[in-house]
Short mmCIF file of C-alpha atoms in Angstrom, two decimals:
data_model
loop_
_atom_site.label_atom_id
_atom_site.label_comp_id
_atom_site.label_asym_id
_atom_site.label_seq_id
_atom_site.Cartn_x
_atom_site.Cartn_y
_atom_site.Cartn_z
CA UNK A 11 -45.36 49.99 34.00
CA UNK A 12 -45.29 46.38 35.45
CA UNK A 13 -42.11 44.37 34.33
CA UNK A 14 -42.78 41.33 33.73
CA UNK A 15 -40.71 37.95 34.42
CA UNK A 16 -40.53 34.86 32.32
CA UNK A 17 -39.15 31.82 33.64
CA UNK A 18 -36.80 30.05 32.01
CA UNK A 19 -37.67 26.81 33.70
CA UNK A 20 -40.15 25.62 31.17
CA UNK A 21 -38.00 25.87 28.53
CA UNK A 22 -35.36 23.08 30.08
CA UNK A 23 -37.27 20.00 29.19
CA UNK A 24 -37.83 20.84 25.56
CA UNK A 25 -34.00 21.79 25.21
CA UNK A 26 -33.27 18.63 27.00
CA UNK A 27 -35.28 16.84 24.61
CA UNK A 28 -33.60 18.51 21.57
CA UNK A 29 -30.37 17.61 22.82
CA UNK A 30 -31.68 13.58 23.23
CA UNK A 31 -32.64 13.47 19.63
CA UNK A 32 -29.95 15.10 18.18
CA UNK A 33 -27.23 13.52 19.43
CA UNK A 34 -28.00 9.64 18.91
CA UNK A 35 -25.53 7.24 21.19
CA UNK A 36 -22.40 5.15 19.75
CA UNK A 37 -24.70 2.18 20.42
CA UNK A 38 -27.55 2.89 18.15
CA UNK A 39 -25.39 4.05 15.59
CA UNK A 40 -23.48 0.24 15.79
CA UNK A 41 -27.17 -1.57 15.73
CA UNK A 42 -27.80 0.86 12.95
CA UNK A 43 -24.40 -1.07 10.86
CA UNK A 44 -25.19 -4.33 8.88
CA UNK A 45 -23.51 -6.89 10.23
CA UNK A 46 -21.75 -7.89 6.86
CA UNK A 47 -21.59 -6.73 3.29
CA UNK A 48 -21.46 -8.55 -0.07
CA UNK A 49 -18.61 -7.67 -2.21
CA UNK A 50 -19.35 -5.94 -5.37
CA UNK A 51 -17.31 -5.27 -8.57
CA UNK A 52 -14.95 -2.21 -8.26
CA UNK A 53 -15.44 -2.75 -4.24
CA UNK A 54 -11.72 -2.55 -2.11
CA UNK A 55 -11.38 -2.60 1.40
CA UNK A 56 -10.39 1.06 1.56
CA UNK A 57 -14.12 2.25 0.61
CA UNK A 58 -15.90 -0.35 2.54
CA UNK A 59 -14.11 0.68 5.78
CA UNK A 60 -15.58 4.64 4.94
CA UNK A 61 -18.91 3.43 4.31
CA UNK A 62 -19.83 1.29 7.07
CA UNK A 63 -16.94 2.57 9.61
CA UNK A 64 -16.79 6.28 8.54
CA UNK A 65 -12.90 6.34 8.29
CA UNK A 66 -11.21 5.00 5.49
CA UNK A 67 -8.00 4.14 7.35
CA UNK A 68 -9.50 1.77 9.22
CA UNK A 69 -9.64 -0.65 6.43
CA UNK A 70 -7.37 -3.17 8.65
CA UNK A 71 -9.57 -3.47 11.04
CA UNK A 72 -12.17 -5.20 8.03
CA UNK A 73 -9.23 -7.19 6.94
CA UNK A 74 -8.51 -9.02 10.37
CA UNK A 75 -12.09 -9.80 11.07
CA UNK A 76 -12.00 -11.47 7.85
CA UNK A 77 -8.93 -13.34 6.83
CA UNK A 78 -10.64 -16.60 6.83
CA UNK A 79 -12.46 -15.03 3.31
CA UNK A 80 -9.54 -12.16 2.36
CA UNK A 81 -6.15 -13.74 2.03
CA UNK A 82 -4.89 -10.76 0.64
CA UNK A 83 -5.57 -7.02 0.85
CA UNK A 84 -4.94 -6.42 -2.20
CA UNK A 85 -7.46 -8.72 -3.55
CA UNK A 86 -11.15 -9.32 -2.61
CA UNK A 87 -13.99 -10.68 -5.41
CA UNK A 88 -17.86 -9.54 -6.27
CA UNK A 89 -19.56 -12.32 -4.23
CA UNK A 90 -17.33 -12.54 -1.15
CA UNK A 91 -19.57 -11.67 1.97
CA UNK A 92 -16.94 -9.73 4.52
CA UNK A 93 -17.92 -9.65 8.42
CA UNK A 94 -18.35 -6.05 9.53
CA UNK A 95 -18.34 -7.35 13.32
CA UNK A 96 -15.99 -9.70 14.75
CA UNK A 97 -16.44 -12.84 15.28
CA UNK A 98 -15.76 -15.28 17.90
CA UNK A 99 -12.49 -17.42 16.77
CA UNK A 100 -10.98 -15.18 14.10
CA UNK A 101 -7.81 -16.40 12.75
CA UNK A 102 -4.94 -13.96 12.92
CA UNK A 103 -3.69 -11.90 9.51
CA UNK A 104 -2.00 -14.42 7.27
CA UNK A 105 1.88 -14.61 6.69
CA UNK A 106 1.64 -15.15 3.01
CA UNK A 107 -0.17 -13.08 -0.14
CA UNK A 108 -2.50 -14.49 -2.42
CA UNK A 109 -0.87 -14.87 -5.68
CA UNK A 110 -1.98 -11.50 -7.98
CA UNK A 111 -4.32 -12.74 -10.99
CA UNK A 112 -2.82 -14.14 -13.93
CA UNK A 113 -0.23 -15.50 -11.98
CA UNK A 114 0.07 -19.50 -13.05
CA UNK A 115 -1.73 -21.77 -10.80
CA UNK A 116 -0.61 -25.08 -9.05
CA UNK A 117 -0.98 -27.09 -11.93
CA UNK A 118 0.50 -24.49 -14.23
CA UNK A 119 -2.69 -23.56 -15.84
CA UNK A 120 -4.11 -19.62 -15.25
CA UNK A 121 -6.16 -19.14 -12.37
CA UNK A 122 -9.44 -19.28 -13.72
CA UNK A 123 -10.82 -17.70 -17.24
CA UNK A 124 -9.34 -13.73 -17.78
CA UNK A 125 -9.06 -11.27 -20.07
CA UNK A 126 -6.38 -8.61 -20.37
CA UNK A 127 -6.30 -5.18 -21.92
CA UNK A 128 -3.64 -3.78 -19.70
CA UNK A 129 0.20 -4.80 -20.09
CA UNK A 130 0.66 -5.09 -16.07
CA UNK A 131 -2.06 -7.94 -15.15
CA UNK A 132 -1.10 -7.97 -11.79
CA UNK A 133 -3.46 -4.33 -11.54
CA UNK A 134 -5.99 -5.48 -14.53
CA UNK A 135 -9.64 -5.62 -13.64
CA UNK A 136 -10.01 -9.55 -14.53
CA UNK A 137 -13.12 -11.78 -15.19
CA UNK A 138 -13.54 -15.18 -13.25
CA UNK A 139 -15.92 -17.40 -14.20
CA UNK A 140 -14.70 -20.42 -12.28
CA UNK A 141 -15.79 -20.91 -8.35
CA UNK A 142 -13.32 -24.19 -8.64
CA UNK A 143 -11.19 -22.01 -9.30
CA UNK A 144 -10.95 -19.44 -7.44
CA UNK A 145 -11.01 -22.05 -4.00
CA UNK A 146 -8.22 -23.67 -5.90
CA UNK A 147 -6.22 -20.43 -5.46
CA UNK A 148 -6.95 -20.02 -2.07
CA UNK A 149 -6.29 -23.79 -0.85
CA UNK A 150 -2.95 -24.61 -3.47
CA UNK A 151 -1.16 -21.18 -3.09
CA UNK A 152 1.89 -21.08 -4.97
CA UNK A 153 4.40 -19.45 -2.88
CA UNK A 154 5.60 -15.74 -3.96
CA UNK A 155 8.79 -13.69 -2.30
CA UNK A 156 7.77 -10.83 -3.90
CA UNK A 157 4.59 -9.25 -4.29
CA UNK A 158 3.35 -6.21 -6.96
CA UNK A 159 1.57 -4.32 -4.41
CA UNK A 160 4.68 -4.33 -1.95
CA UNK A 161 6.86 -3.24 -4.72
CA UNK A 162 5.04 -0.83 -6.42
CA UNK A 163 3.91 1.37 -2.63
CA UNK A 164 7.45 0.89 -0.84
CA UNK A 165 8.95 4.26 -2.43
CA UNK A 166 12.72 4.51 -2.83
CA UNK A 167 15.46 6.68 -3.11
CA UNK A 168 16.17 9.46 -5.76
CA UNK A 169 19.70 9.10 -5.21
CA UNK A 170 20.50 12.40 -6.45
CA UNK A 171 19.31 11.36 -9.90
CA UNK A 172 16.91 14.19 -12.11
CA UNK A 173 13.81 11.74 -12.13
CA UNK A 174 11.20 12.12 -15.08
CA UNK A 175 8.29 14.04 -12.92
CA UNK A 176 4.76 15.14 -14.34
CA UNK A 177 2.05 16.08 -12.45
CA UNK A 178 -1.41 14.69 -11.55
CA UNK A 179 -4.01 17.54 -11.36
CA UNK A 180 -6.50 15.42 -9.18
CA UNK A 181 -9.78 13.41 -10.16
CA UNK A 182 -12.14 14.61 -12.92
CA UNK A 183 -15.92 13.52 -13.87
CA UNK A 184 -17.23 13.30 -15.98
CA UNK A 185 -14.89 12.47 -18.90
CA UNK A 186 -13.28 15.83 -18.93
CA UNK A 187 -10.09 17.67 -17.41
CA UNK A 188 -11.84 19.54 -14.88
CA UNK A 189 -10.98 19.23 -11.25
CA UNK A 190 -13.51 18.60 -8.21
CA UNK A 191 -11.10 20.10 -5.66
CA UNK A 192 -7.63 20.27 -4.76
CA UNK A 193 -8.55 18.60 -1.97
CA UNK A 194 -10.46 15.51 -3.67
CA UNK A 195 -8.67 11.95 -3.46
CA UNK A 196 -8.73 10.04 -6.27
CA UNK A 197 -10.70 6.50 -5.87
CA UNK A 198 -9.87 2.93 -7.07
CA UNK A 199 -10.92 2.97 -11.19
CA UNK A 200 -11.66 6.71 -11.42
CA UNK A 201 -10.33 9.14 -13.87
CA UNK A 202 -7.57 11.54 -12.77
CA UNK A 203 -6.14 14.23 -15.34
CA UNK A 204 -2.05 13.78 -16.07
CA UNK A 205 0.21 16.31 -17.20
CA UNK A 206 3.59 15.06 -19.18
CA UNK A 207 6.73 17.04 -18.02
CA UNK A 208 8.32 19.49 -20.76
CA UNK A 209 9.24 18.23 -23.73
CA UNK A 210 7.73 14.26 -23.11
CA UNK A 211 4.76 12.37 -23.78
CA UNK A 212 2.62 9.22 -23.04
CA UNK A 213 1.05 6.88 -24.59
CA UNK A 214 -2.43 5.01 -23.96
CA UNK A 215 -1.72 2.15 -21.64
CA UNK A 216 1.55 3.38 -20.12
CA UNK A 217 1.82 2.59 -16.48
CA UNK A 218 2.50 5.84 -14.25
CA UNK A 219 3.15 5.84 -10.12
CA UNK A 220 1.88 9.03 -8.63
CA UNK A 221 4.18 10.18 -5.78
CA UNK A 222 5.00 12.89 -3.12
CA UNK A 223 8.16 13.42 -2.22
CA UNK A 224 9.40 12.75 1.67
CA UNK A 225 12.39 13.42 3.55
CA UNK A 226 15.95 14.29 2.05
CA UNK A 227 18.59 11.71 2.96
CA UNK A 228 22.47 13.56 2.77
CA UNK A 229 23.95 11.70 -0.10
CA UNK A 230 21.12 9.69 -1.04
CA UNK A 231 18.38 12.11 -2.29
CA UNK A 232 14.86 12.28 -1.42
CA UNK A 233 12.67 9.33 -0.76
CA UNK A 234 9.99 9.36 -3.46
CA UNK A 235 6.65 7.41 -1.53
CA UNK A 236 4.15 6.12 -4.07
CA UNK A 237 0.50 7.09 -3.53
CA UNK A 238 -1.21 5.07 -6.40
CA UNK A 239 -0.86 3.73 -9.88
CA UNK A 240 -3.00 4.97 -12.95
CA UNK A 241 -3.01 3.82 -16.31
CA UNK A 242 -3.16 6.17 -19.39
CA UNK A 243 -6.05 6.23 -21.57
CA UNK A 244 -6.22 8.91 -23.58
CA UNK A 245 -5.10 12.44 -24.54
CA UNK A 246 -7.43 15.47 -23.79
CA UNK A 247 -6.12 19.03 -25.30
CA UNK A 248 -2.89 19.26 -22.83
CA UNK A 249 -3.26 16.96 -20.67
CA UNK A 250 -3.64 13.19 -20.15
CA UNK A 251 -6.52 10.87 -18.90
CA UNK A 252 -5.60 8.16 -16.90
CA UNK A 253 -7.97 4.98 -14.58
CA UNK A 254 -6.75 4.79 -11.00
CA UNK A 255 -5.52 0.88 -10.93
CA UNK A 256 -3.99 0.64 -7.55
CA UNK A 257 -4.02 3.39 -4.20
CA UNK A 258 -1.87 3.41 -1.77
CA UNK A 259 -2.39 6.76 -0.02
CA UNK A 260 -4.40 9.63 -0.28
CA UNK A 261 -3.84 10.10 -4.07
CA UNK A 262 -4.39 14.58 -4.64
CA UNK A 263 -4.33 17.36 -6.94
CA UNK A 264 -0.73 18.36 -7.73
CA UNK A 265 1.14 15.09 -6.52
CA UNK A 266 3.99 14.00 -8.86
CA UNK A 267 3.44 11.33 -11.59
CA UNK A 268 6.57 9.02 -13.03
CA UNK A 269 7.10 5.94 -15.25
CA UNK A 270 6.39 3.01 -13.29
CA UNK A 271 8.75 -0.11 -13.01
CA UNK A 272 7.78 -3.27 -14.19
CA UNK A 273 6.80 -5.92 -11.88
CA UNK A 274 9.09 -9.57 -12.18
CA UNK A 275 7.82 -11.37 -9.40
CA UNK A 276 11.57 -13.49 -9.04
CA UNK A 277 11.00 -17.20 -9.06
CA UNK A 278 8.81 -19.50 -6.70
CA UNK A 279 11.47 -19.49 -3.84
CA UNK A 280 13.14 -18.79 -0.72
CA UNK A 281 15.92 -17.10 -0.16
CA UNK A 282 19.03 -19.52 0.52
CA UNK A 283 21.19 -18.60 3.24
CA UNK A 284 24.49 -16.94 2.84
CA UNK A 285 27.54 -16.47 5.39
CA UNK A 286 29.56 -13.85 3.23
CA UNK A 287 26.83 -11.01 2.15
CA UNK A 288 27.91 -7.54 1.77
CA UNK A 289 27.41 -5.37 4.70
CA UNK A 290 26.05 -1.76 4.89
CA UNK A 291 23.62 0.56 6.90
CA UNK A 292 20.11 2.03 7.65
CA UNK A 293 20.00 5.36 5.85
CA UNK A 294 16.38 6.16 7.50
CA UNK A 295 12.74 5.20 7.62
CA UNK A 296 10.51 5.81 4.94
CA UNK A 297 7.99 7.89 7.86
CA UNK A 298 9.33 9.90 10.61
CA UNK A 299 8.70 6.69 13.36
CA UNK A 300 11.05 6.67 16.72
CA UNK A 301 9.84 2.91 17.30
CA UNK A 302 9.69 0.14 14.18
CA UNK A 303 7.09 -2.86 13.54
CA UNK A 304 6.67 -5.49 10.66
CA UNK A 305 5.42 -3.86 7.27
CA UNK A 306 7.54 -0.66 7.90
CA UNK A 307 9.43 0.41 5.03
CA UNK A 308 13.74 1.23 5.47
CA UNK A 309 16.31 2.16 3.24
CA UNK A 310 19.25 0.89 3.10
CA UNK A 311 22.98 1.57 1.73
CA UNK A 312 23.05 -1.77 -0.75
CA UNK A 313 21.95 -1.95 -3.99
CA UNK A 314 22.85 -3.34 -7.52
CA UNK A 315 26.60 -2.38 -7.39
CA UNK A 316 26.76 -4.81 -4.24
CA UNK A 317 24.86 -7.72 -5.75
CA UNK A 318 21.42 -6.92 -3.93
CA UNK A 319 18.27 -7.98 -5.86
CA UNK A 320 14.83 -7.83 -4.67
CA UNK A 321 13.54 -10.79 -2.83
CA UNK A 322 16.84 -11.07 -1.13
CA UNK A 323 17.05 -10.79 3.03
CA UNK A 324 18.86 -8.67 5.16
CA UNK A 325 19.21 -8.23 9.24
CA UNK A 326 20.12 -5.02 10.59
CA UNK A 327 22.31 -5.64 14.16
CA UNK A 328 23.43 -3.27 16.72
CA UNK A 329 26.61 -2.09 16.44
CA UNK A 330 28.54 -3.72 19.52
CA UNK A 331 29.43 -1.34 22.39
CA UNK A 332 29.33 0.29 25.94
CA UNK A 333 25.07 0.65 27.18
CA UNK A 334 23.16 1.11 30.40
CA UNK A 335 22.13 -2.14 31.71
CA UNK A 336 22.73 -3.76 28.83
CA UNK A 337 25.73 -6.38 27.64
CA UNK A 338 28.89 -4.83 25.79
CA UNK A 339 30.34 -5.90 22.68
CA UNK A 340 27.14 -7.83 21.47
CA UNK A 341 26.33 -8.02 18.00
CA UNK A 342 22.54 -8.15 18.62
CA UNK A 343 19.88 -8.63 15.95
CA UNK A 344 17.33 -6.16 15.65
CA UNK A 345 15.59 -6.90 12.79
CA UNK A 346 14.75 -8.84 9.59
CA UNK A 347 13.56 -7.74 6.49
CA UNK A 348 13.19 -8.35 2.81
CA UNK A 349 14.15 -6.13 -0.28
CA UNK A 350 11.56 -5.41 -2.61
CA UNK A 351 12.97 -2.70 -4.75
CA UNK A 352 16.54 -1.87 -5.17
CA UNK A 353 18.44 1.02 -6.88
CA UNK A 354 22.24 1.81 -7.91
CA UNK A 355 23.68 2.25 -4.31
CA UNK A 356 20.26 1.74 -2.32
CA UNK A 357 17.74 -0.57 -1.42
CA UNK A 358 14.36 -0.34 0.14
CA UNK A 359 13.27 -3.03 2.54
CA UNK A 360 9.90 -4.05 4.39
CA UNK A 361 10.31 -5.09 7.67
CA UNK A 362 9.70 -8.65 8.14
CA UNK A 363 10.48 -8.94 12.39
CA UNK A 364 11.46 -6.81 14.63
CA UNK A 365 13.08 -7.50 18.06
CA UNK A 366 14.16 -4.37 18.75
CA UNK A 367 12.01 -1.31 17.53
CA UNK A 368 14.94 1.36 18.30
CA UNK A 369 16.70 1.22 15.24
CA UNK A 370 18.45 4.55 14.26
CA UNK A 371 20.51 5.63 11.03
CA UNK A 372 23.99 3.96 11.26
CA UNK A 373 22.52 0.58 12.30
CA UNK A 374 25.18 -2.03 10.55
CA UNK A 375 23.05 -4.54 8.04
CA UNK A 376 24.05 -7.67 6.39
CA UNK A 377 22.81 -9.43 3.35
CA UNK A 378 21.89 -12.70 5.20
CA UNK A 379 19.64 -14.90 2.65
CA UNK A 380 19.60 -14.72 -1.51
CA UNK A 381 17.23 -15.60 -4.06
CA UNK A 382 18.08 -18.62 -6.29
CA UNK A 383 19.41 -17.84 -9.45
CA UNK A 384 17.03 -18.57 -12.39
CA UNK A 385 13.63 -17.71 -13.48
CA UNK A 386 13.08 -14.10 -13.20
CA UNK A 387 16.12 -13.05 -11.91
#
């Protein structure tokens, strides 16, 4: 019986052709993107950057391209039309926050027309009806040393204490307990189901700050890092339903949920320099980082027993002493930051400057700058 042969060869160009088609190049995919997109209500930067950029995390990379429209993060309007390319002339990321809504304006009149249903209006969903307004904001900003979203996301330390945890058992829809997947983040104003710890309750409107736990600091406790902030609405059977106001993280089934501080936002400011603040340490960072930058969250051994109160600045110096190639007995700055949330015998800090990103545990710090008394404080 004759064998017979088939040639493979004729079959190359069609697999070749399969391969063009399916796999379409970077560049069509980027002439594919719009070239800008028109904010609409419920919109945040976090799901505009997984739309159009496919990654979520790269929401900074929207923000930069677009700080002549976005002076904060934490704040962009229905009607705002954000670049999705860069432009030509970009102006760097801004040193200052937009004030959050509902704050008083220049004049000290509100910030255009708003209503409130929530007792935090810092995270309400608010109303403008005034363009004048809202370029008033952006042109007269009042200045702010602290800001909501900086306090509430910074974390801080347990300090041994037995903290008031329930649990969040992930996003639900519709209006029901019923989870999507453990897996499933929640999103900016959906519904997430809440479970009270044993023997407490909550009421509609309390503010709660989901959290995961971090690293465990000897003496200090665990660092607590905030992933978002939801608002209770409602009981349903056993459990709670609360509106995601605020993420900060990937917010998932079986984090831990807690009372959340309320915001004072200290008076209209700056710190005063001081010559005799108390001194103290770094405990640690807030993420396991060998190298610091501005925006990184520390802890440090002050808090309310030593005077600290948020808003006030600190500098953490290197400890003078013997080094390779280096100077001895130099008490060199290595960084600046600001305290934005402060406990019994810790505080946590945001990094304003960095000179030198090497800072370990142990590094001395100094209170260097306070608040004014009044207002808030």
């Amino acid at each position: 019986m004759a064998r017979k042969t088939i040639c493979p060869s004729r079959f190359i160009p069609v697999l070749g052709l399969l391969v063009l088609v399916a796999v379409p190049t970077a560049s069509a995919q980027e002439a594919q993107r719009p070239s800008s997109h028109t904010v609409r209500r419920g919109d945040t930067l976090w799901d505009i950057a997984a739309r159009y950029l496919g990654d979520p995390f790269q929401w900074p990379q929207i923000y930069r391209i677009n700080t002549d429209v976005v002076e904060d993060p934490h704040w962009i309007y229905p009607g705002e039309v954000l670049r999705l390319v860069a432009a030509e002339g970009a102006r760097a990321v801004p040193a200052e926050d937009t004030p959050a809504p509902g704050m008083p304006g220049p004049e000290g009149g509100e910030m255009g027309e708003s209503e409130y249903e929530y007792p935090m209006p810092e995270f309400a969903q608010r109303r403008r009806t005034e363009v004048g307004a809202v370029l008033q904001a952006y042109t007269e900003q009042v200045y702010r040393p602290l800001r909501p979203g900086e306090f509430h996301s910074s974390g801080f330390l347990t300090e041994q204490q037995r903290l008031p945890f329930g649990r969040m058992h992930g996003p639900v829809t519709p209006q029901q307990i019923r989870n999507l997947s453990e897996r499933t983040s929640a999103s900016p104003f959906g519904a997430v189901a809440i479970e009270a710890p044993n023997g407490a309750s909550y009421a509609p409107g309390d503010s709660l700050l989901v959290v995961q736990l971090g690293d465990e600091f000897r003496g200090y406790g665990e660092a607590v890092i905030p992933t978002g902030l939801v608002r209770v609405e409602r009981l349903e059977g056993r459990q709670y339903l609360a509106t995601v106001v605020a993420v900060y993280g990937p917010m998932r089934n079986g984090q831990l949920v807690l009372p959340a501080e309320r915001f004072s936002p200290g008076p209209e400011r700056r710190a005063v320099a001081v010559t005799d603040g108390p001194t103290g340490e770094v405990i640690g960072a807030r993420e396991l980082r060998e190298l610091k930058h501005p925006q990184n969250v520390m802890f440090v051994s002050l808090g309310r027993r030593d005077g600290v109160q948020p808003g006030d600045v600190i500098e953490m110096r290197r400890a003078p002493g013997p080094r390779n190639l280096g100077p001895d007995l130099v008490d060199e700055l290595m960084a600046t930051g600001q305290v934005v949330r402060v406990g019994d015998r810790t505080a946590t800090v945001v990094l304003l400057g960095v000179v030198s990103p090497d800072i370990p545990p142990g590094t001395p710090v100094r209170l260097v700058g306070r608040l004014p008394a009044g207002g808030d404080r």
